CSV table of C-alpha atoms in Angstrom, one decimal:
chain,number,residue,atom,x,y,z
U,1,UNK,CA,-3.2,-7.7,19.2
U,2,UNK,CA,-4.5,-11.0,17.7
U,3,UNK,CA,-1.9,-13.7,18.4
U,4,UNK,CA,-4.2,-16.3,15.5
U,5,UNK,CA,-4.7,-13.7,12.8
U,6,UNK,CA,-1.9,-11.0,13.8
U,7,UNK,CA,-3.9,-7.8,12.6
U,8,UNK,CA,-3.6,-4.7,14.9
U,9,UNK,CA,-5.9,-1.7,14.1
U,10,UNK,CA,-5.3,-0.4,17.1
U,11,UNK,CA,-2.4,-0.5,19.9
U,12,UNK,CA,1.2,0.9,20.8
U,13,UNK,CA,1.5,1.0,16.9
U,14,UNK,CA,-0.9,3.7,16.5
U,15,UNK,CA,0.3,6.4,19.6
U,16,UNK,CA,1.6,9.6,18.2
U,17,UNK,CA,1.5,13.1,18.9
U,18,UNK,CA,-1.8,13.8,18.4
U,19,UNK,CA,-3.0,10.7,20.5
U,20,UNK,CA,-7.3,10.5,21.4
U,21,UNK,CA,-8.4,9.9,24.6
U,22,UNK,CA,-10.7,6.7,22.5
U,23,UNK,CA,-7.7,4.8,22.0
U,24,UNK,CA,-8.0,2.6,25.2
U,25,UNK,CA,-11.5,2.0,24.0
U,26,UNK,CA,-10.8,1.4,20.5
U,27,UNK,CA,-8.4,-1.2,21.4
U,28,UNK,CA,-10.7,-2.9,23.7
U,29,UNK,CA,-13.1,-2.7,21.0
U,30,UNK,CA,-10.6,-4.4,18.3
U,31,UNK,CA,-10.0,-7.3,20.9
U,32,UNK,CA,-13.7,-7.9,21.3
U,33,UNK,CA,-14.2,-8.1,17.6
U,34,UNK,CA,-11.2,-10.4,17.0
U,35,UNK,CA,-13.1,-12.7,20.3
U,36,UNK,CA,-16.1,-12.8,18.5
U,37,UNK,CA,-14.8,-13.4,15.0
U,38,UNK,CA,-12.6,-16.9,16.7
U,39,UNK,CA,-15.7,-17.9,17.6
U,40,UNK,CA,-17.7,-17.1,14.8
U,41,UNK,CA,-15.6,-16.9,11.7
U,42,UNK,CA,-18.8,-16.7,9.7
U,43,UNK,CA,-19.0,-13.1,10.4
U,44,UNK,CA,-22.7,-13.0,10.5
U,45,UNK,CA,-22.9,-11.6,14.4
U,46,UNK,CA,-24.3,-8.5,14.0
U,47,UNK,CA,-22.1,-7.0,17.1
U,48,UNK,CA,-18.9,-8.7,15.7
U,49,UNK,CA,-20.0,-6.8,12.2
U,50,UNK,CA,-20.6,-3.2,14.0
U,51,UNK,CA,-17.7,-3.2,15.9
U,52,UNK,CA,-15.7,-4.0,12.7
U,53,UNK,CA,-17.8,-0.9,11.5
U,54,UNK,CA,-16.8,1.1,13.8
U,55,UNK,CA,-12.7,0.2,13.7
U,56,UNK,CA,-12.6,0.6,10.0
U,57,UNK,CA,-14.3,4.4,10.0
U,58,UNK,CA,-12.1,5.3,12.7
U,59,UNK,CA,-9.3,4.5,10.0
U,60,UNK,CA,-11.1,6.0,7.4
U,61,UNK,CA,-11.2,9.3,9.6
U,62,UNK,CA,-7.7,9.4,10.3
U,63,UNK,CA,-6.7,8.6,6.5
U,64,UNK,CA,-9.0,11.7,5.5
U,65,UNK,CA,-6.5,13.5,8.3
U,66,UNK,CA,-3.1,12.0,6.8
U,67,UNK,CA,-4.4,12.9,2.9
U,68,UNK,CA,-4.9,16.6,4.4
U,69,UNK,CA,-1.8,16.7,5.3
U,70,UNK,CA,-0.1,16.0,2.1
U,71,UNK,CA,-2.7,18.3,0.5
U,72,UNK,CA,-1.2,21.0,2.6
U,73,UNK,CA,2.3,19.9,1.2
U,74,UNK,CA,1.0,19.4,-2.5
U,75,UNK,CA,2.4,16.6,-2.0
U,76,UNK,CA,1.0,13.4,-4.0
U,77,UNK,CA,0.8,10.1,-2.4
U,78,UNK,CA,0.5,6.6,-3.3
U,79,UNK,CA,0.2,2.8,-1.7
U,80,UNK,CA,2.0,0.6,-3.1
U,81,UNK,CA,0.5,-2.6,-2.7
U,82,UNK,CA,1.5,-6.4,-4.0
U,83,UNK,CA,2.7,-9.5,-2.8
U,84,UNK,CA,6.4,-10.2,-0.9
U,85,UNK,CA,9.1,-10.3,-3.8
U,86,UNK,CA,7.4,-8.7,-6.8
U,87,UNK,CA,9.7,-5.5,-6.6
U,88,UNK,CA,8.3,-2.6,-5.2
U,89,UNK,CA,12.4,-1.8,-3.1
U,90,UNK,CA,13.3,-2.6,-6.7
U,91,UNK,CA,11.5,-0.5,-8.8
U,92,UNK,CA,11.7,2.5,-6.2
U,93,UNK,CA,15.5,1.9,-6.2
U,94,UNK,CA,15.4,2.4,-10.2
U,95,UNK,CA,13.4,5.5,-10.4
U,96,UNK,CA,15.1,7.4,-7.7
U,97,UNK,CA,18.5,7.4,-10.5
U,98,UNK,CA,15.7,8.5,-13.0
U,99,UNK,CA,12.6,10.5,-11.9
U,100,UNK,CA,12.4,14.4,-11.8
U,101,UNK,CA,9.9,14.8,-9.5
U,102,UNK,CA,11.5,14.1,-5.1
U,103,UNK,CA,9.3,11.6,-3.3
U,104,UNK,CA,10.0,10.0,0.1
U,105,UNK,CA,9.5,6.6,1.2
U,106,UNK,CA,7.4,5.0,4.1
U,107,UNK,CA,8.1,1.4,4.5
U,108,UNK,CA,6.0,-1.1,6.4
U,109,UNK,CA,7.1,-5.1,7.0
U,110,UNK,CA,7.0,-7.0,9.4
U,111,UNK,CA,10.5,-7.0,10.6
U,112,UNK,CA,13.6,-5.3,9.7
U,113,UNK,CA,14.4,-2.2,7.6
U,114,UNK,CA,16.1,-3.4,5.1
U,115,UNK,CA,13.9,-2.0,2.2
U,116,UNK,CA,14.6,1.8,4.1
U,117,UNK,CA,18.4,1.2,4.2
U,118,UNK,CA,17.9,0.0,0.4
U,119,UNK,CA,16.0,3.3,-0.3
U,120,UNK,CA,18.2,5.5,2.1
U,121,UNK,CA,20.9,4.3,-0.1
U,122,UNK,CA,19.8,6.0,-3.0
U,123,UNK,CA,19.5,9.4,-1.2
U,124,UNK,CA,15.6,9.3,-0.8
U,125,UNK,CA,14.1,9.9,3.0
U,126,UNK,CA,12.8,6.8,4.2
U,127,UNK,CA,10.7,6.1,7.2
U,128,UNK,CA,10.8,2.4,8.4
U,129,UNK,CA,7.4,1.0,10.1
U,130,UNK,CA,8.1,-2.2,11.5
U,131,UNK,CA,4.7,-3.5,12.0
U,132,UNK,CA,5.7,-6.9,13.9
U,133,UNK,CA,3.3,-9.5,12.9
U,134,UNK,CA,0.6,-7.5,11.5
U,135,UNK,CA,-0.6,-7.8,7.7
U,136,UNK,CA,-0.9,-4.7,6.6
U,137,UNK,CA,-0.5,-0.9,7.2
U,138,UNK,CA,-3.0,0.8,8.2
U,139,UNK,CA,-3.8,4.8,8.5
U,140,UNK,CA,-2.6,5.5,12.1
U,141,UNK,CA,0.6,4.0,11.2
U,142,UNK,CA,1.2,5.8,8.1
U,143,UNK,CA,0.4,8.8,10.4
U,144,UNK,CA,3.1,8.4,12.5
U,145,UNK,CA,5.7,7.9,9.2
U,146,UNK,CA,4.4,10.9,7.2
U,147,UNK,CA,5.3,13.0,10.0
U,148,UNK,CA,8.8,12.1,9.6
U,149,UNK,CA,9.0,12.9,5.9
U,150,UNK,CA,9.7,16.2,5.0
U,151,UNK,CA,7.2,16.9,3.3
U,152,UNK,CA,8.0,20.3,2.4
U,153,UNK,CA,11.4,18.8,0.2
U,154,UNK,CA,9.4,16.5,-1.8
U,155,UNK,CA,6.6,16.0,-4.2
U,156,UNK,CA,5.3,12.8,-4.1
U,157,UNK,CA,5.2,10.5,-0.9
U,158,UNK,CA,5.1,6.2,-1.8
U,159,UNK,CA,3.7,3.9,1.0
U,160,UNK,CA,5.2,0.4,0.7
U,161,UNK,CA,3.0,-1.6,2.1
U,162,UNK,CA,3.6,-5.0,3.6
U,163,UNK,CA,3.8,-7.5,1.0
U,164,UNK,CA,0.1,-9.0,1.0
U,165,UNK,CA,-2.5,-9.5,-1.4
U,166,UNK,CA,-5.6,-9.5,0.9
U,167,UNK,CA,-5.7,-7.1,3.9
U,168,UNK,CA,-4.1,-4.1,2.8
U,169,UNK,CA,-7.1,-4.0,0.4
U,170,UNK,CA,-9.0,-3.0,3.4
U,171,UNK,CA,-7.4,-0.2,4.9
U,172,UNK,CA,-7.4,3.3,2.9
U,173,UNK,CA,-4.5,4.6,5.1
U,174,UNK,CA,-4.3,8.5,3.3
U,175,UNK,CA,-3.0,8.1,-0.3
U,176,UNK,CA,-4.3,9.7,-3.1
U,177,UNK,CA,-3.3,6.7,-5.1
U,178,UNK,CA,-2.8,3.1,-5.3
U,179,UNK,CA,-0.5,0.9,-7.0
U,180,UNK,CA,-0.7,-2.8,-7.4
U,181,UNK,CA,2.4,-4.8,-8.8
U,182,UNK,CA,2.0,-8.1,-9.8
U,183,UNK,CA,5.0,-10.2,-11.2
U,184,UNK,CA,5.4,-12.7,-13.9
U,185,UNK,CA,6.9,-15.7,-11.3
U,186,UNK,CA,3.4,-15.2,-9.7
U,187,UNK,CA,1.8,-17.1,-12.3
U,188,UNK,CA,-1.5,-15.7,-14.3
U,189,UNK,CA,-3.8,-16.1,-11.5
U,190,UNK,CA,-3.5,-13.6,-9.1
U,191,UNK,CA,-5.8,-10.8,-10.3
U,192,UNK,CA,-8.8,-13.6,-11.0
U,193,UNK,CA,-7.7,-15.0,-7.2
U,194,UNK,CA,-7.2,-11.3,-5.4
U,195,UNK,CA,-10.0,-9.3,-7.3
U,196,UNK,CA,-10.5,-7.1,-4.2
U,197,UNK,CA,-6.9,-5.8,-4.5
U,198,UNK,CA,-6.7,-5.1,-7.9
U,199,UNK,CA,-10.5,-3.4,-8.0
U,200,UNK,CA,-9.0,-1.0,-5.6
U,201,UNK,CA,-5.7,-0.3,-8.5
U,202,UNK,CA,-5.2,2.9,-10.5
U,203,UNK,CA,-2.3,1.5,-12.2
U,204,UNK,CA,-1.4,-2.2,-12.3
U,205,UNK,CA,2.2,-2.9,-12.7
U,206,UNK,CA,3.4,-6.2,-14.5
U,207,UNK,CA,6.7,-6.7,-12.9
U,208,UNK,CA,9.6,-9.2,-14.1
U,209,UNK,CA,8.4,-9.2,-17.8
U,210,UNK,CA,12.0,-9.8,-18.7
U,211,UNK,CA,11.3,-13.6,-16.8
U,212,UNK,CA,8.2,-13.9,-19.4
U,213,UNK,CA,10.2,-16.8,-21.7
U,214,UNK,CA,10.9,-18.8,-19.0
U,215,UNK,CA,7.1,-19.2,-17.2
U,216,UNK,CA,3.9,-19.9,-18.8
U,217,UNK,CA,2.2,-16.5,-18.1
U,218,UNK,CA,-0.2,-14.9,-20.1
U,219,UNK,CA,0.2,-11.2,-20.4
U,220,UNK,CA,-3.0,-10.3,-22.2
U,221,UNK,CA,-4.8,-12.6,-20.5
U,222,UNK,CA,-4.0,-11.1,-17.0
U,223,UNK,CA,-4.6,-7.8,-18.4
U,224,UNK,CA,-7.7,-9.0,-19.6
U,225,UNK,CA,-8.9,-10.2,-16.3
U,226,UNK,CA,-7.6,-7.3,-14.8
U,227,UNK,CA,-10.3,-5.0,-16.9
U,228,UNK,CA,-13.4,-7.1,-15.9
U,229,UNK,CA,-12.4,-6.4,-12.6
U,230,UNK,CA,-11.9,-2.8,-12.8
U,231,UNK,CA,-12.7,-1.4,-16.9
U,232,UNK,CA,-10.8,1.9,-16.5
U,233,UNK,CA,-8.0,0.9,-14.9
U,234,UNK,CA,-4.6,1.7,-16.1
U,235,UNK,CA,-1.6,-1.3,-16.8
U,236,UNK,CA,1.7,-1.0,-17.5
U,237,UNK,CA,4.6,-3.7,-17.9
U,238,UNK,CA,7.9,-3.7,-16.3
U,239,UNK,CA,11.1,-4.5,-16.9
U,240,UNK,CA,13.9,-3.2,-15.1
U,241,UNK,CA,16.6,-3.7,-17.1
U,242,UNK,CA,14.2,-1.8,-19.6
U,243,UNK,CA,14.6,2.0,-19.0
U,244,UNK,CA,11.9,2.8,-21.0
U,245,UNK,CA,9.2,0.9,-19.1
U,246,UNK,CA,10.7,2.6,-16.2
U,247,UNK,CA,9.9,5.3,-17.4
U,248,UNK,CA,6.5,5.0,-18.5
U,249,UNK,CA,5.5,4.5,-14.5
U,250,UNK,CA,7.7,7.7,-14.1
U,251,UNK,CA,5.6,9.5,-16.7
U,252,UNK,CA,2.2,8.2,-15.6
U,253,UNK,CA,3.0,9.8,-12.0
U,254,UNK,CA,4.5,13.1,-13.3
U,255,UNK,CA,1.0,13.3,-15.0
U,256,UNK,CA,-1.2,12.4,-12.2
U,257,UNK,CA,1.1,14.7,-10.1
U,258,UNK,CA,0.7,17.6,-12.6
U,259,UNK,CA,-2.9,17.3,-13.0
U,260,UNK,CA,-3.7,17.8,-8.8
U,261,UNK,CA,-2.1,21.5,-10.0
């Protein structure tokens, strides 16, 4: 693990059943790119860039593996992505009183499991990764959660990720779907600041809307910014003392869910 940057794409988090006899070398790999990259935060070493290359399709391969396995489940998943604070616990918490459909929960932060006790609460299976200080979740984590959902009880599957604007862009870790939240207190620059993040959204959430007389934040302006980025890309806002925009993400699911068959 990187002590400077504290990303881990490879290590103890990642053992699990199905452990490769390439995880010693993948780890030794992931230290020599983080070396390389102290010394060179330019990132224009061509090793530094192929072993980088190498880390992130190993990811990619075992997210393909973690997407089959809720294919075998029909089971729909989707990342959750956003910063720390802008309701993702929250808005979970709300639709498990008010959604049809089951889903599970698998949690990532960097310490505690609060956010699964929150969701436990409400009667939804919740998996806690505790990722200790790195950014983001990656696939091999999210391996070793979906393995303890049952996936055969439910029919959609979130991913919280740690709360993070930049690195979880990075790392498909075997969803079918991402969401990216983005709330009102946050002020209207995030999507022109984090365009990475939001290019990689299906659905945007504008979170907090109820907070919307009390900032200066400009709602069509973020949406507006939002559609450079990514044209086709579908925004809701939400409130959630405002059943009805509750709701709305509810129904936009149900239909994504529906039309996998």
């Amino acid at each position: 693990m990187c002590a400077d940057c504290g990303c881990s794409i490879a290590g103890k988090e990642h053992t699990h059943d199905h452990s490769h006899s390439h995880d010693h070398h993948h780890s030794d790999e992931h230290q020599a790119a983080h070396e390389t990259l102290h010394h060179n935060p330019q990132l224009n070493d061509s090793k530094t860039i192929s072993v980088i290359t190498k880390i992130l399709d190993k990811n990619n391969h075992e997210a393909g593996h973690n997407r089959a396995h809720f294919d075998k489940h029909n089971v729909l998943s989707i990342n959750l992505m956003s910063s720390p604070g802008s309701g993702k616990t929250t808005l979970l918490e709300h639709m498990a009183d008010m959604a049809d459909f089951k889903f599970g929960v698998i949690e990532g932060d960097l310490e505690t499991s609060r956010d699964a006790e929150r969701i436990k609460a409400k009667g939804i299976p919740a998996y806690q990764i505790q990722t200790g200080s790195a950014c983001h979740l990656d696939a091999f984590m999210v391996h070793k959660g979906l393995h303890e959902m049952p996936l055969e009880e439910i029919d959609v599957c979130f991913v919280e990720n740690v709360g993070n604007l930049v690195c979880p862009a990075s790392y498909d870790v075997g969803t079918h779907l991402n969401i990216v939240l983005v709330s009102v207190p946050e002020g209207s620059d995030k999507i022109e600041k984090y365009p990475v993040m939001f290019r990689q959204a299906d659905l945007i959430l504008i979170t907090k809307t109820d907070l919307l007389e009390h900032f200066e934040y400009d709602v069509e302006h973020e949406k507006n910014e939002a559609r450079k980025i990514k044209p086709n890309v579908d925004i809701l806002e939400v409130n959630i003392k405002d059943k009805a925009s509750v709701e709305k993400v509810i129904d936009w699911i149900e239909f994504k869910r529906k039309m996998r068959g």
